[in-house]
Amino acid sequence: MIRNSKTVLKCTNCDPSYKLGEMNLRSIIRGKRAEYCKGFIGTHIGLDAPIDYNEKIDQLICPFCNNKLIDTGLPVEDFHLIGKSTDWNRQILDLMMGLHDKDLIEYQLKLNQFKIQQEQHEAINEQERGSNRPHCPTCGSTNIKKITGAERAASVIGLGIFSKKINKSYKCIKCKCTW
């Protein structure tokens, strides 16, 4: 497993995120995220790598170009939070890294804004997933059941054209409405 660094490491000489793909590791970086992670190492969790790779990382030496790695001091969790909140915008990452070095209090305030934004985004996504569920037009309940072909056939056989299940797809468990 690649060193589970608590902070993001940076190589100024090469692009470790590109080199990781050459190692035939599980590909986790694509598109905008690939550009965002360019030049950083220690952001990839759960990847298998040779032991000598991990030893070099522990010594803050780039395993690809043997250049000295720079410990940015930016926590890995913050790195990913900033990326997700800004649609993987590298310029904002660079600004936040500078702010982390210069004014930690302002950095924390901005990071809290990113956390709130991310929580709101997740809440909206959860709400959208819930609103796409079918619900009863009478009582609004999502406790519904799809009417099977066998149920519909039994109802038509029993009640004929007076069956409530002809041309109906769902039945509400709560209020027994069919639609």
mmCIF file of C-alpha atoms in Angstrom, residues 49-58:
data_model
loop_
_atom_site.group_PDB
_atom_site.id
_atom_site.type_symbol
_atom_site.label_atom_id
_atom_site.label_comp_id
_atom_site.label_asym_id
_atom_site.label_seq_id
_atom_site.Cartn_x
_atom_site.Cartn_y
_atom_site.Cartn_z
ATOM 1 C CA ALA A 49 3.037 -0.601 -4.593
ATOM 2 C CA PRO A 50 6.485 -2.214 -4.314
ATOM 3 C CA ILE A 51 8.169 -2.022 -0.901
ATOM 4 C CA ASP A 52 11.051 0.105 -2.205
ATOM 5 C CA TYR A 53 8.473 2.647 -3.388
ATOM 6 C CA ASN A 54 7.107 2.992 0.146
ATOM 7 C CA GLU A 55 10.604 3.183 1.662
ATOM 8 C CA LYS A 56 11.490 6.112 -0.604
ATOM 9 C CA ILE A 57 8.242 7.890 0.271
ATOM 10 C CA ASP A 58 9.018 7.450 3.985
#
